[in-house]
Every structure is written in structure tokens, then in C-alpha cells.
Short mmCIF file of C-alpha atoms in Angstrom, two decimals:
data_model
loop_
_atom_site.label_atom_id
_atom_site.label_comp_id
_atom_site.label_asym_id
_atom_site.label_seq_id
_atom_site.Cartn_x
_atom_site.Cartn_y
_atom_site.Cartn_z
CA UNK A 950 -22.15 -15.42 -12.07
CA UNK A 951 -20.79 -11.70 -12.14
CA UNK A 952 -18.08 -10.83 -14.69
CA UNK A 953 -14.41 -10.05 -13.63
CA UNK A 954 -11.57 -8.50 -15.77
CA UNK A 955 -8.14 -9.19 -14.31
CA UNK A 956 -5.69 -7.02 -16.27
CA UNK A 957 -1.76 -6.98 -15.94
CA UNK A 958 0.02 -4.04 -17.29
CA UNK A 959 3.69 -4.23 -17.80
CA UNK A 960 6.77 -2.20 -17.18
CA UNK A 961 7.11 -0.43 -20.27
CA UNK A 962 3.56 1.42 -19.61
CA UNK A 963 4.58 2.21 -16.14
CA UNK A 964 7.77 4.10 -17.30
CA UNK A 965 6.11 6.05 -19.74
CA UNK A 966 3.74 8.72 -17.92
CA UNK A 967 1.72 9.80 -21.06
CA UNK A 968 1.13 5.80 -21.71
CA UNK A 969 0.23 5.22 -18.28
CA UNK A 970 -2.21 7.97 -18.45
CA UNK A 971 -4.17 6.74 -21.40
CA UNK A 972 -4.07 3.23 -19.95
CA UNK A 973 -5.52 4.25 -16.84
CA UNK A 974 -8.12 6.27 -18.65
CA UNK A 975 -9.00 3.25 -20.61
CA UNK A 976 -8.91 0.87 -17.54
CA UNK A 977 -11.39 3.28 -15.95
CA UNK A 978 -14.05 2.78 -18.74
CA UNK A 979 -14.24 -1.09 -18.15
CA UNK A 980 -17.53 -1.89 -16.38
CA UNK A 981 -17.87 -4.32 -13.60
CA UNK A 982 -15.42 -5.56 -11.26
CA UNK A 983 -11.89 -5.43 -12.17
CA UNK A 984 -8.55 -6.14 -10.59
CA UNK A 985 -5.37 -4.32 -11.93
CA UNK A 986 -1.88 -6.02 -11.33
CA UNK A 987 1.09 -3.94 -12.63
CA UNK A 988 4.84 -4.71 -13.01
CA UNK A 989 7.85 -2.74 -12.18
CA UNK A 990 9.37 -0.96 -15.10
CA UNK A 991 13.01 0.48 -14.96
CA UNK A 992 12.68 2.95 -12.15
CA UNK A 993 13.31 0.29 -9.45
CA UNK A 994 16.54 -0.54 -11.28
CA UNK A 995 17.44 3.34 -11.66
CA UNK A 996 16.60 3.90 -8.06
CA UNK A 997 18.89 0.80 -6.77
CA UNK A 998 21.63 2.24 -8.98
CA UNK A 999 21.38 5.49 -7.24
CA UNK A 1000 21.47 3.93 -3.81
CA UNK A 1001 24.63 2.28 -4.87
CA UNK A 1002 22.83 -1.21 -4.75
CA UNK A 1003 24.11 -3.49 -7.52
CA UNK A 1004 21.88 -5.57 -9.77
CA UNK A 1005 22.91 -9.01 -9.66
CA UNK A 1006 21.96 -11.41 -12.66
CA UNK A 1007 22.62 -15.12 -13.00
CA UNK A 1008 21.69 -16.66 -16.14
CA UNK A 1009 19.99 -13.78 -17.38
CA UNK A 1010 17.62 -13.60 -14.11
CA UNK A 1011 17.72 -11.06 -11.49
CA UNK A 1012 18.42 -11.88 -7.80
CA UNK A 1013 16.57 -10.10 -5.25
CA UNK A 1014 18.84 -9.93 -2.24
CA UNK A 1015 17.67 -7.93 0.89
CA UNK A 1016 18.61 -4.35 -0.60
CA UNK A 1017 17.00 -5.06 -3.71
CA UNK A 1018 13.87 -6.35 -1.90
CA UNK A 1019 13.75 -2.95 -0.07
CA UNK A 1020 14.15 -1.19 -3.51
CA UNK A 1021 11.25 -3.08 -5.09
CA UNK A 1022 9.32 -2.72 -1.96
CA UNK A 1023 9.64 1.13 -2.28
CA UNK A 1024 9.19 1.50 -5.73
CA UNK A 1025 6.58 -0.98 -6.81
CA UNK A 1026 4.74 -1.22 -3.11
CA UNK A 1027 4.97 2.39 -2.46
CA UNK A 1028 5.70 4.84 -5.64
CA UNK A 1029 4.19 2.95 -8.40
CA UNK A 1030 1.18 1.49 -6.71
CA UNK A 1031 0.18 4.59 -5.03
CA UNK A 1032 0.62 6.94 -7.80
CA UNK A 1033 -1.72 4.77 -9.95
CA UNK A 1034 -4.30 4.27 -6.92
CA UNK A 1035 -4.29 8.29 -6.59
CA UNK A 1036 -4.80 8.62 -10.31
CA UNK A 1037 -7.53 6.30 -10.60
CA UNK A 1038 -9.38 7.94 -7.51
CA UNK A 1039 -9.37 11.04 -9.60
CA UNK A 1040 -10.89 9.08 -12.54
CA UNK A 1041 -13.68 7.75 -10.10
CA UNK A 1042 -12.26 4.48 -9.82
CA UNK A 1043 -12.48 3.44 -6.12
CA UNK A 1044 -8.86 1.95 -6.11
CA UNK A 1045 -7.26 0.32 -3.27
CA UNK A 1046 -3.30 -0.53 -3.30
CA UNK A 1047 -2.25 -3.92 -2.16
CA UNK A 1048 0.54 -6.30 -1.85
CA UNK A 1049 -0.07 -9.77 -1.17
CA UNK A 1050 0.84 -8.94 2.32
CA UNK A 1051 -2.26 -6.71 2.61
CA UNK A 1052 -5.23 -8.61 4.11
CA UNK A 1053 -3.36 -11.76 3.55
CA UNK A 1054 -4.33 -11.77 -0.23
CA UNK A 1055 -1.44 -13.63 -1.54
CA UNK A 1056 0.49 -15.95 0.49
CA UNK A 1057 3.86 -17.49 -1.07
CA UNK A 1058 7.07 -19.28 -0.06
CA UNK A 1059 10.32 -18.18 -0.29
CA UNK A 1060 11.97 -20.05 -3.48
CA UNK A 1061 14.14 -22.97 -2.26
CA UNK A 1062 17.43 -22.64 -3.24
CA UNK A 1063 18.52 -25.49 -5.61
CA UNK A 1064 21.11 -24.49 -8.32
CA UNK A 1065 20.49 -20.78 -8.02
CA UNK A 1066 19.56 -18.91 -5.11
CA UNK A 1067 17.16 -16.29 -6.48
CA UNK A 1068 17.13 -14.54 -2.88
CA UNK A 1069 13.68 -13.04 -1.56
CA UNK A 1070 11.58 -14.20 -4.21
CA UNK A 1071 8.13 -15.91 -3.76
CA UNK A 1072 6.62 -18.76 -5.27
CA UNK A 1073 2.64 -18.41 -4.71
CA UNK A 1074 1.04 -20.64 -2.35
CA UNK A 1075 -2.32 -19.45 -1.75
CA UNK A 1076 -4.57 -16.80 -2.93
CA UNK A 1077 -7.17 -15.42 -0.53
CA UNK A 1078 -10.11 -15.24 -3.08
CA UNK A 1079 -12.46 -14.73 -0.26
CA UNK A 1080 -10.84 -11.48 0.69
CA UNK A 1081 -10.32 -10.16 -2.69
CA UNK A 1082 -14.08 -11.10 -3.49
CA UNK A 1083 -14.77 -9.04 -0.46
CA UNK A 1084 -13.12 -5.97 -1.86
CA UNK A 1085 -14.77 -6.22 -5.27
CA UNK A 1086 -18.35 -6.65 -3.43
CA UNK A 1087 -17.64 -3.42 -1.79
CA UNK A 1088 -16.96 -1.88 -5.48
CA UNK A 1089 -13.45 -1.16 -4.60
CA UNK A 1090 -10.99 -2.08 -7.43
CA UNK A 1091 -7.76 -4.00 -6.14
CA UNK A 1092 -4.55 -2.56 -7.57
CA UNK A 1093 -1.51 -5.10 -6.88
CA UNK A 1094 2.08 -4.51 -6.91
CA UNK A 1095 3.97 -7.75 -7.58
CA UNK A 1096 5.09 -8.45 -4.10
CA UNK A 1097 3.86 -11.32 -1.89
CA UNK A 1098 4.61 -12.58 1.84
CA UNK A 1099 5.64 -15.31 3.49
CA UNK A 1100 4.12 -17.06 6.87
CA UNK A 1101 7.23 -16.02 8.58
CA UNK A 1102 6.66 -12.23 7.98
CA UNK A 1103 9.00 -11.61 4.92
CA UNK A 1104 8.28 -9.70 1.80
CA UNK A 1105 8.92 -11.58 -1.41
CA UNK A 1106 9.47 -10.26 -4.95
CA UNK A 1107 7.10 -12.12 -7.24
CA UNK A 1108 6.61 -12.24 -11.11
CA UNK A 1109 3.80 -10.06 -11.94
CA UNK A 1110 2.49 -12.16 -14.74
CA UNK A 1111 2.26 -15.11 -12.25
CA UNK A 1112 0.57 -13.22 -9.99
CA UNK A 1113 -2.06 -12.21 -12.35
CA UNK A 1114 -2.65 -15.54 -13.55
CA UNK A 1115 -2.93 -17.07 -10.01
CA UNK A 1116 -5.28 -14.29 -8.97
CA UNK A 1117 -7.67 -14.79 -11.88
CA UNK A 1118 -7.58 -18.74 -11.56
CA UNK A 1119 -8.38 -18.41 -7.99
CA UNK A 1120 -11.11 -16.00 -8.45
CA UNK A 1121 -13.20 -18.29 -11.24
CA UNK A 1122 -15.00 -19.90 -7.95
CA UNK A 1123 -16.79 -16.52 -7.65
CA UNK A 1124 -16.84 -14.89 -11.17
CA UNK A 1125 -16.81 -15.21 -14.90
CA UNK A 1126 -13.14 -14.18 -15.44
CA UNK A 1127 -11.41 -12.59 -18.53
CA UNK A 1128 -7.60 -12.22 -17.88
CA UNK A 1129 -5.87 -9.45 -20.05
CA UNK A 1130 -2.12 -9.08 -20.57
CA UNK A 1131 -1.44 -5.39 -21.81
CA UNK A 1132 1.99 -4.74 -23.52
CA UNK A 1133 3.14 -2.53 -26.20
CA UNK A 1134 1.98 -4.44 -29.24
CA UNK A 1135 -1.49 -4.74 -30.74
CA UNK A 1136 -1.74 -8.60 -29.94
CA UNK A 1137 0.01 -11.76 -30.96
CA UNK A 1138 1.71 -10.91 -34.61
CA UNK A 1139 2.06 -13.07 -37.31
CA UNK A 1140 5.06 -10.74 -38.28
CA UNK A 1141 6.80 -9.14 -35.33
CA UNK A 1142 7.72 -6.10 -37.73
CA UNK A 1143 4.17 -5.82 -38.82
CA UNK A 1144 1.71 -4.21 -36.09
CA UNK A 1145 -1.23 -4.68 -38.31
CA UNK A 1146 -0.65 -8.55 -38.63
CA UNK A 1147 -2.71 -9.50 -35.13
CA UNK A 1148 -3.70 -12.90 -34.97
CA UNK A 1149 -7.37 -12.43 -33.65
CA UNK A 1150 -8.03 -15.79 -31.95
CA UNK A 1151 -5.95 -18.47 -30.89
CA UNK A 1152 -7.17 -21.90 -29.78
CA UNK A 1153 -4.60 -24.81 -28.41
CA UNK A 1154 -4.74 -26.26 -31.96
CA UNK A 1155 -3.85 -22.85 -33.79
CA UNK A 1156 -1.18 -22.18 -31.17
CA UNK A 1157 0.30 -25.43 -31.95
CA UNK A 1158 0.24 -24.71 -35.69
CA UNK A 1159 1.91 -21.34 -35.23
CA UNK A 1160 4.73 -22.66 -33.11
CA UNK A 1161 5.31 -25.62 -35.41
CA UNK A 1162 5.49 -23.24 -38.30
CA UNK A 1163 7.84 -20.82 -36.30
CA UNK A 1164 5.43 -17.91 -36.55
CA UNK A 1165 5.13 -17.58 -32.60
CA UNK A 1166 8.58 -18.11 -30.61
CA UNK A 1167 10.87 -16.90 -28.23
CA UNK A 1168 9.61 -14.50 -25.56
CA UNK A 1169 5.70 -15.22 -26.54
CA UNK A 1170 5.95 -18.82 -25.54
CA UNK A 1171 5.87 -19.01 -21.85
CA UNK A 1172 3.58 -16.17 -21.97
CA UNK A 1173 1.24 -17.78 -23.88
CA UNK A 1174 1.81 -21.52 -22.22
CA UNK A 1175 0.80 -19.57 -19.03
CA UNK A 1176 -2.37 -18.14 -20.55
CA UNK A 1177 -3.45 -21.50 -21.87
CA UNK A 1178 -2.84 -22.97 -18.40
CA UNK A 1179 -5.06 -20.26 -16.93
CA UNK A 1180 -7.95 -21.36 -19.43
CA UNK A 1181 -7.60 -25.02 -18.45
CA UNK A 1182 -8.05 -23.59 -14.79
CA UNK A 1183 -11.30 -22.09 -15.53
CA UNK A 1184 -10.65 -18.48 -16.70
CA UNK A 1185 -13.15 -18.06 -19.58
CA UNK A 1186 -11.04 -16.21 -21.89
CA UNK A 1187 -7.47 -14.53 -22.13
CA UNK A 1188 -6.98 -11.45 -24.17
CA UNK A 1189 -3.37 -9.93 -25.07
CA UNK A 1190 -3.82 -6.47 -26.21
CA UNK A 1191 -2.17 -3.13 -26.50
CA UNK A 1192 -2.37 -0.82 -23.31
CA UNK A 1193 -4.18 1.51 -25.14
CA UNK A 1194 -6.74 -0.73 -26.38
CA UNK A 1195 -7.68 -2.35 -23.28
CA UNK A 1196 -10.95 -0.66 -23.06
CA UNK A 1197 -12.25 -1.79 -26.53
CA UNK A 1198 -10.64 -5.01 -26.04
CA UNK A 1199 -12.73 -5.88 -23.07
CA UNK A 1200 -15.85 -4.44 -24.45
CA UNK A 1201 -15.74 -5.25 -27.97
CA UNK A 1202 -12.78 -7.51 -28.81
CA UNK A 1203 -9.02 -6.12 -29.85
CA UNK A 1204 -5.75 -7.76 -29.83
CA UNK A 1205 -5.51 -11.40 -29.46
CA UNK A 1206 -8.21 -13.49 -27.96
CA UNK A 1207 -7.25 -17.16 -26.53
CA UNK A 1208 -9.98 -19.80 -25.87
CA UNK A 1209 -9.95 -23.24 -25.03
CA UNK B 779 -20.95 0.40 20.69
CA UNK B 780 -17.73 -1.55 19.70
CA UNK B 781 -14.59 -0.27 21.12
CA UNK B 782 -11.84 1.01 18.76
CA UNK B 783 -8.19 1.83 19.62
CA UNK B 784 -6.35 4.12 17.50
CA UNK B 785 -2.51 4.04 18.08
CA UNK B 786 -0.02 6.56 16.39
CA UNK B 787 3.71 5.27 16.47
CA UNK B 788 6.23 7.94 15.98
CA UNK B 789 9.54 7.66 13.84
CA UNK B 790 12.18 6.70 16.32
CA UNK B 791 10.58 3.33 16.83
CA UNK B 792 10.28 3.04 13.16
CA UNK B 793 14.07 3.47 12.89
CA UNK B 794 14.90 0.93 15.58
CA UNK B 795 14.06 -2.59 14.34
CA UNK B 796 14.14 -4.10 17.78
CA UNK B 797 11.81 -1.33 19.20
CA UNK B 798 9.48 -2.09 16.29
CA UNK B 799 9.53 -5.70 16.73
CA UNK B 800 8.64 -5.13 20.56
CA UNK B 801 5.92 -2.56 19.49
CA UNK B 802 4.32 -4.77 17.06
CA UNK B 803 4.11 -7.69 19.15
CA UNK B 804 2.72 -5.46 21.92
CA UNK B 805 0.25 -4.04 19.49
CA UNK B 806 -0.88 -7.83 18.16
CA UNK B 807 -2.15 -8.54 22.02
CA UNK B 808 -4.64 -5.33 21.88
CA UNK B 809 -8.25 -6.77 21.55
CA UNK B 810 -11.05 -5.43 19.53
CA UNK B 811 -10.85 -3.29 16.73
CA UNK B 812 -7.64 -1.45 16.14
CA UNK B 813 -6.03 1.06 13.62
CA UNK B 814 -2.36 1.76 13.38
CA UNK B 815 -0.95 5.15 11.90
CA UNK B 816 2.76 5.39 11.62
CA UNK B 817 5.01 8.34 11.28
CA UNK B 818 8.09 8.20 8.90
CA UNK B 819 11.43 8.16 10.72
CA UNK B 820 14.81 9.28 9.28
CA UNK B 821 14.74 6.60 6.22
CA UNK B 822 13.29 9.04 4.03
CA UNK B 823 15.84 11.81 4.71
CA UNK B 824 18.43 8.80 4.36
CA UNK B 825 17.09 7.60 1.12
CA UNK B 826 16.77 11.57 0.02
CA UNK B 827 20.53 12.17 0.61
CA UNK B 828 21.57 8.91 -1.18
CA UNK B 829 19.23 10.01 -3.99
CA UNK B 830 20.78 13.59 -4.20
CA UNK B 831 17.53 15.26 -3.29
CA UNK B 832 18.00 18.08 -0.88
CA UNK B 833 15.83 18.43 2.19
CA UNK B 834 14.73 22.09 2.26
CA UNK B 835 13.36 23.56 5.72
CA UNK B 836 11.73 26.94 5.98
CA UNK B 837 11.37 28.09 9.48
CA UNK B 838 12.52 24.64 10.79
CA UNK B 839 9.54 23.06 8.68
CA UNK B 840 10.16 20.60 5.74
CA UNK B 841 9.17 21.48 2.50
CA UNK B 842 7.71 18.68 0.60
CA UNK B 843 8.58 19.27 -3.10
CA UNK B 844 7.83 16.53 -5.80
CA UNK B 845 10.97 14.53 -5.68
CA UNK B 846 10.85 14.56 -1.86
CA UNK B 847 6.94 13.63 -2.10
CA UNK B 848 8.15 10.69 -4.30
CA UNK B 849 10.54 9.54 -1.68
CA UNK B 850 8.16 9.98 0.94
CA UNK B 851 5.75 7.80 -0.94
CA UNK B 852 8.30 5.13 -1.32
CA UNK B 853 9.57 4.91 2.26
CA UNK B 854 6.56 5.61 4.21
CA UNK B 855 3.95 4.23 1.74
CA UNK B 856 6.04 1.10 0.35
CA UNK B 857 8.99 0.22 2.57
CA UNK B 858 7.80 1.02 6.45
CA UNK B 859 4.03 0.21 5.52
CA UNK B 860 4.48 -3.08 3.77
CA UNK B 861 7.14 -4.37 6.32
CA UNK B 862 4.74 -3.52 9.16
CA UNK B 863 1.89 -5.36 7.51
CA UNK B 864 3.80 -8.22 6.46
CA UNK B 865 5.35 -8.61 10.40
CA UNK B 866 1.74 -8.16 11.81
CA UNK B 867 0.47 -10.92 9.48
CA UNK B 868 3.26 -13.26 10.93
CA UNK B 869 1.60 -12.09 14.43
CA UNK B 870 -1.77 -13.07 13.09
CA UNK B 871 -2.99 -9.70 12.88
CA UNK B 872 -4.90 -9.35 9.48
CA UNK B 873 -3.10 -6.09 8.69
CA UNK B 874 -3.82 -4.17 5.32
CA UNK B 875 -1.51 -1.09 4.62
CA UNK B 876 -3.22 2.09 3.29
CA UNK B 877 -2.40 5.44 2.40
CA UNK B 878 -5.49 8.12 2.35
CA UNK B 879 -5.80 7.35 -1.36
CA UNK B 880 -6.70 3.49 -0.96
CA UNK B 881 -10.26 3.24 -0.94
CA UNK B 882 -10.51 6.88 -0.90
CA UNK B 883 -10.20 6.65 2.88
CA UNK B 884 -8.49 10.25 3.80
CA UNK B 885 -9.05 12.82 1.27
CA UNK B 886 -7.09 16.25 1.44
CA UNK B 887 -6.41 19.45 -0.05
CA UNK B 888 -2.98 20.79 -1.17
CA UNK B 889 -2.15 23.47 1.51
CA UNK B 890 -2.48 26.88 -0.01
CA UNK B 891 0.29 29.20 -0.68
CA UNK B 892 0.25 31.83 2.04
CA UNK B 893 3.80 32.96 3.37
CA UNK B 894 5.39 29.90 2.81
CA UNK B 895 4.87 27.10 -0.07
CA UNK B 896 5.18 23.90 1.94
CA UNK B 897 4.57 22.14 -1.62
CA UNK B 898 2.94 18.71 -1.67
CA UNK B 899 1.44 18.84 1.75
CA UNK B 900 -2.18 18.03 2.40
CA UNK B 901 -4.57 19.33 4.81
CA UNK B 902 -7.11 16.67 5.67
CA UNK B 903 -10.72 17.45 4.23
CA UNK B 904 -12.61 14.20 4.76
CA UNK B 905 -12.36 10.81 6.34
CA UNK B 906 -14.38 7.96 4.84
CA UNK B 907 -15.42 6.36 8.02
CA UNK B 908 -17.88 4.22 6.37
CA UNK B 909 -15.17 2.72 4.14
CA UNK B 910 -12.78 2.17 7.28
CA UNK B 911 -15.66 0.65 9.22
CA UNK B 912 -15.95 -1.70 6.36
CA UNK B 913 -12.50 -2.79 6.98
CA UNK B 914 -12.76 -3.18 10.47
CA UNK B 915 -16.00 -5.33 10.39
CA UNK B 916 -14.00 -7.75 8.22
CA UNK B 917 -11.80 -8.14 11.07
CA UNK B 918 -9.03 -6.11 9.15
CA UNK B 919 -6.50 -3.81 10.86
CA UNK B 920 -5.95 -0.73 8.97
CA UNK B 921 -2.26 0.22 9.05
CA UNK B 922 -1.88 3.90 7.62
CA UNK B 923 1.07 5.54 6.00
CA UNK B 924 1.06 9.44 6.57
CA UNK B 925 0.04 10.19 3.03
CA UNK B 926 -3.33 11.51 1.70
CA UNK B 927 -4.61 12.34 -1.78
CA UNK B 928 -6.54 15.23 -3.54
CA UNK B 929 -9.46 15.08 -5.81
CA UNK B 930 -6.91 16.01 -8.56
CA UNK B 931 -5.10 12.58 -8.18
CA UNK B 932 -2.02 14.01 -6.27
CA UNK B 933 -0.52 12.39 -3.47
CA UNK B 934 0.12 14.56 -0.70
CA UNK B 935 2.39 14.46 2.73
CA UNK B 936 0.56 14.53 5.78
CA UNK B 937 1.44 14.82 9.49
CA UNK B 938 0.87 11.62 11.23
CA UNK B 939 -0.24 13.01 14.70
CA UNK B 940 -3.10 14.91 12.60
CA UNK B 941 -4.06 12.01 10.41
CA UNK B 942 -4.51 9.94 13.61
CA UNK B 943 -6.70 12.06 15.44
CA UNK B 944 -8.74 12.93 12.18
CA UNK B 945 -9.34 9.09 11.81
CA UNK B 946 -10.23 8.92 15.55
CA UNK B 947 -12.35 11.64 15.52
CA UNK B 948 -14.33 10.55 12.45
CA UNK B 949 -14.79 7.19 13.70
CA UNK B 950 -16.56 7.88 17.11
CA UNK B 951 -19.91 7.78 14.93
CA UNK B 952 -19.45 3.98 14.82
CA UNK B 953 -17.39 3.29 17.72
CA UNK B 954 -16.01 4.02 21.28
CA UNK B 955 -12.56 5.37 20.68
CA UNK B 956 -9.61 5.32 22.51
CA UNK B 957 -6.47 7.41 20.82
CA UNK B 958 -3.03 6.22 21.74
CA UNK B 959 0.18 8.38 21.07
CA UNK B 960 3.11 6.19 21.59
CA UNK B 961 6.58 7.76 21.79
CA UNK B 962 9.93 7.03 23.58
CA UNK B 963 8.97 7.95 26.75
CA UNK B 964 6.91 6.69 29.60
CA UNK B 965 3.99 9.34 29.48
CA UNK B 966 3.85 13.06 30.17
CA UNK B 967 6.48 13.60 32.55
CA UNK B 968 6.70 16.13 35.65
CA UNK B 969 10.51 16.17 35.29
CA UNK B 970 11.63 15.65 31.61
CA UNK B 971 14.67 14.14 33.32
CA UNK B 972 12.76 11.55 35.52
CA UNK B 973 11.46 8.84 33.94
CA UNK B 974 9.30 7.61 36.60
CA UNK B 975 7.56 11.15 37.24
CA UNK B 976 4.64 10.29 34.75
CA UNK B 977 1.37 12.23 35.32
CA UNK B 978 -1.07 9.47 35.42
CA UNK B 979 -3.97 11.37 34.45
CA UNK B 980 -4.76 14.89 32.93
CA UNK B 981 -8.02 16.94 32.69
CA UNK B 982 -8.35 20.19 31.12
CA UNK B 983 -8.08 21.74 34.33
CA UNK B 984 -5.16 20.01 35.46
CA UNK B 985 -3.35 20.58 32.11
CA UNK B 986 -3.87 24.28 32.71
CA UNK B 987 -2.49 24.19 35.99
CA UNK B 988 0.85 22.18 34.71
CA UNK B 989 1.15 24.61 32.04
CA UNK B 990 0.84 27.80 34.21
CA UNK B 991 3.62 26.02 36.29
CA UNK B 992 5.71 25.48 33.57
CA UNK B 993 5.99 21.68 34.05
CA UNK B 994 4.51 20.91 30.78
CA UNK B 995 5.94 22.99 28.04
CA UNK B 996 7.38 23.35 24.40
CA UNK B 997 6.87 20.17 22.30
CA UNK B 998 4.23 18.55 24.17
CA UNK B 999 1.82 21.66 24.27
CA UNK B 1000 0.71 21.17 20.49
CA UNK B 1001 0.49 17.33 20.99
CA UNK B 1002 -1.66 17.80 24.23
CA UNK B 1003 -3.61 20.64 22.76
CA UNK B 1004 -4.51 18.21 19.79
CA UNK B 1005 -5.46 15.40 22.18
CA UNK B 1006 -7.94 17.48 24.02
CA UNK B 1007 -9.51 18.69 20.88
CA UNK B 1008 -9.98 15.08 19.85
CA UNK B 1009 -11.66 14.50 23.35
CA UNK B 1010 -13.85 17.48 22.72
CA UNK B 1011 -14.84 16.07 19.37
CA UNK B 1012 -16.03 12.66 21.07
CA UNK B 1013 -13.15 10.31 21.44
CA UNK B 1014 -13.61 8.75 24.78
CA UNK B 1015 -9.70 8.79 26.19
CA UNK B 1016 -6.38 9.50 24.76
CA UNK B 1017 -3.38 7.71 26.06
CA UNK B 1018 0.30 8.89 25.68
CA UNK B 1019 2.64 6.20 26.60
CA UNK B 1020 5.63 4.30 25.54
CA UNK B 1021 5.77 2.24 22.61
CA UNK B 1022 6.62 -0.84 24.55
CA UNK B 1023 3.81 -0.39 26.94
CA UNK B 1024 0.85 0.10 24.47
CA UNK B 1025 -0.51 -3.58 25.35
CA UNK B 1026 -0.91 -2.52 29.06
CA UNK B 1027 -1.54 0.81 28.57
CA UNK B 1028 -4.88 0.11 26.50
CA UNK B 1029 -5.89 -2.82 28.79
CA UNK B 1030 -4.94 -1.85 32.08
CA UNK B 1031 -3.70 1.93 31.89
CA UNK B 1032 -0.19 2.96 31.65
CA UNK B 1033 1.28 6.37 30.45
CA UNK B 1034 -0.82 9.42 30.75
CA UNK B 1035 -4.51 9.39 29.99
CA UNK B 1036 -6.12 12.48 29.17
CA UNK B 1037 -9.86 12.77 29.90
CA UNK B 1038 -12.54 15.56 29.63
#
């Protein structure tokens, strides 16, 4: 079975041109089939503000109304995605920028309104792994913006972490999949103030211990819960590492590796 | 040899949601392999103005500085392209939105500075017809935004008419190609004030006569010169028609058909 590395890169790297360049250079050294999913960064919020579009938050979560969806489509689907693709081409990676609408790769459903109307936000219904696999066989490197589409022909804003794990999980039928979350820390830390305190390996049992002890808490918990779910669904391993170290993390190990 | 229809749609249709919907519905009825290249429309100028980016014109031509290129990438490569793709998906057309950077499909070179520095504008160097052909064989319908890329990893603004004819000409090695320019008139008119005065067929000889008589003049001349060049380069026929009539124009003939 061929190996496939699915990598999610967060907004903080997108926002820093030098960091993005370092990441893309490291990404280009990863051998074998690979897929990149990028987050948004602050550019969308800045562009929205300049266009006079207000950012509406409910319970700390962003609401995507139609004007905000247009901004997200412009910035994530256009500016960020195409700049990454052009830079990867210059690094000899045959990248192809996609949203879930392109080739019908990631179909979603507008989130039903319960207590909160999130607006044009998509919950993923189906990944077309055959279509994505077809790009990989052609030695193309898909670069996904966190946007999906509905059967009705609407674009939908979608969480990039969720999109990465959905794609990784769906492609296990064709590949031995490693899922990598890149961020600004060197891995999951025992002490958030000490960058050298990286936990090298996490199993569900170790994870439970760290949570119990309060070593792992808050923001990392939903991320790690999702990561362990991906392992349960057939992903071989999940790596959480610094964006700069993605090359060595995949080839030799760096950051935190999660195993079943 | 399989038939391929390469269709260019102009900005005026992009700017009118109802007209765009009619066009996409007509486009979806065209059988066989097809490629869409869309222009930009006024949205980019409007977004640039709101973002406080000035539009610089020299001798009536727009200069693409880096901030303007970012806007073009957002609006053409993001908003317009992805909205078209999502709408085509809902019409059962398996569309894939591309710039020239995606899959390395259309490589260009930054236009050299002579009298005027056009900025980040690309002159097409090479179309990767093998890559595009690979999408077509998978029953994908490429939808191109008028943006290319350079070997150095820069995105470049590129004329949509030129991009359409370059793609059409390069794909003649694999296909029997019809090139269609859609606009807001029913075809090339004998009398610009009479929409029923469509010239049904143009040959180089007839074209020379009409030019001599002054019937065809001004803005149509560069468009038609390019169209006849595409015929010289192996395209089987060129159709110039109203966006609403693209379906019947391709299947039964409507508008103006150019032949060698």
C-alpha cells in the first residue's frame, strides 16, 4: 500500500510570509504522495474589516453570513490557496489548489440551525476519495482551502482541522495514511512555557493519564480527541509538530506522535 | 478524435447573476468534453476601490501592481471561479476550478518592461495539454480563471481571450476543437444597432471584405484577428455568440461561425 501524508497547516503560518516559505520548503522535501490543507489566518478578518463587513461572533464562534463567505472564498480559496500553489510549483511540487467543490471532492451540508445559526458553514457529508486518489496517481499534490460545497451549489465555510481528518480517514482505503497537524509549538508540551518539554509519544492510555493530571488541557483536548478518532478510523499515525519541522517529523520523527 | 469545446465567457455575464445562471445552464447542456475560461468583470475593480487600492491606467490599459494582483487573485481565482464551480456541480457538471498555476497547466513569463511596465502581467509560454487532457479523460470540466504563473513562483494576471485561444490551440493535438467566444451580442453584426444583423459565417476573404467596407471595425478587429489565428493553428471552428445561446450555437449553430 502506498504511503500518503496529509498535512494541515494553521493560520499563524499563513500570516507570516517567512514562516510560510520555510514550511513550504520543508513540505516540498516530503517524499511520496502528499496532501496539504491550509487554514485561513487573519487576512480574511482584515479584508472583511476593510470591506466594511462586520465579523459576528456568537458564544466565541464566528458566524459566516453570505458577505463573510464571499470574503472567505476570496481569501482562502483565491489568494492564500493560489499563492501556495504557485510557490510549490517553483519548488518542483506539482500542486493543484482545490476547494471541496472542485471535482466534487468534499461534499457538505449546510449546518442545520438549532440554537445558533452559524450561517454558511458546512458539515462534511462525503469525501470523494476516488477523485483525490486519481490526482495522487498523476503525481499531483492537492492543496485544499477549507471550503466545501452543497448539492444545492452553495459554497460552505468548513473547519480546516475537520477537513484534514475527514480526507485522511477517507483515503485509508487506498493508502497507509499519516496525518500531520502543524502549528507554532514543537509538539504537545508537558509545560506550555517550556518548548523543550515535548511529549514524544501519546497512546490513548498515556493521553488519559496526562488529562487526569491536568498536563494536557483546554485547547489541545478537542484537537487530540479528533486525532485519536482518526486513528480509530484507520489512520496509521498522527503527528503534531512545528511547521518548520514537518520534513524531519515525517521522515525521522519529531514533535508528538500519536498511536493507537 | 474526440470533440472538445473551449468557451470563453466575458465579464459582463459574470457581473449579472441572472445572466450567469442562464449561461451556466446552457453550458451544462453541451455534450462532450468542454473547458470554460472566464473573464473578471467589475467586481475586482469594486473590491480594489473598497480596499483603497487605486486602479492605474496607462494608455487605456490597466497596470497590475502587487496589490491589484492580490485583488485579481482573490476575485477571479477565488470568488468568481469557485462560485461557478459550485453552481456547475449543482448542474451535474463535474467542474474543477483552475488557474494556470494549478497542475502547472499554463506557464507564463512576466511581461518584459519596454515603454510601459504592466506589472504582474503574464505572457503565456506553455500550455500543458497533457495535464489538461488528463482532466478531460476523467470527465472533469476545467474552469480557468485568467491567471497564470511564472517559473519563479509568481502569479500573473493574463488576458482571458488570449488564455482561451492558447488552450484551444494547444489541445488540437488531442481533439477536434471548437473555440467559442460568448458576449452580450448575438454575433458579429453588420449593423451594431441591429441585433438581427448577425453575420452567420466569416471566412478570411469575407472578413477582409467587411473590414474594407468598414462594416467590421474597432473592438471586433483584434478579437477576430485572434480567432482567425486560432483557425490557422488547427482549431476547427470559432463561434462568436450570445452567452444565452451557447448551447444551441455549439449543437446547431447560432451567432457567427468562423472557418478557414
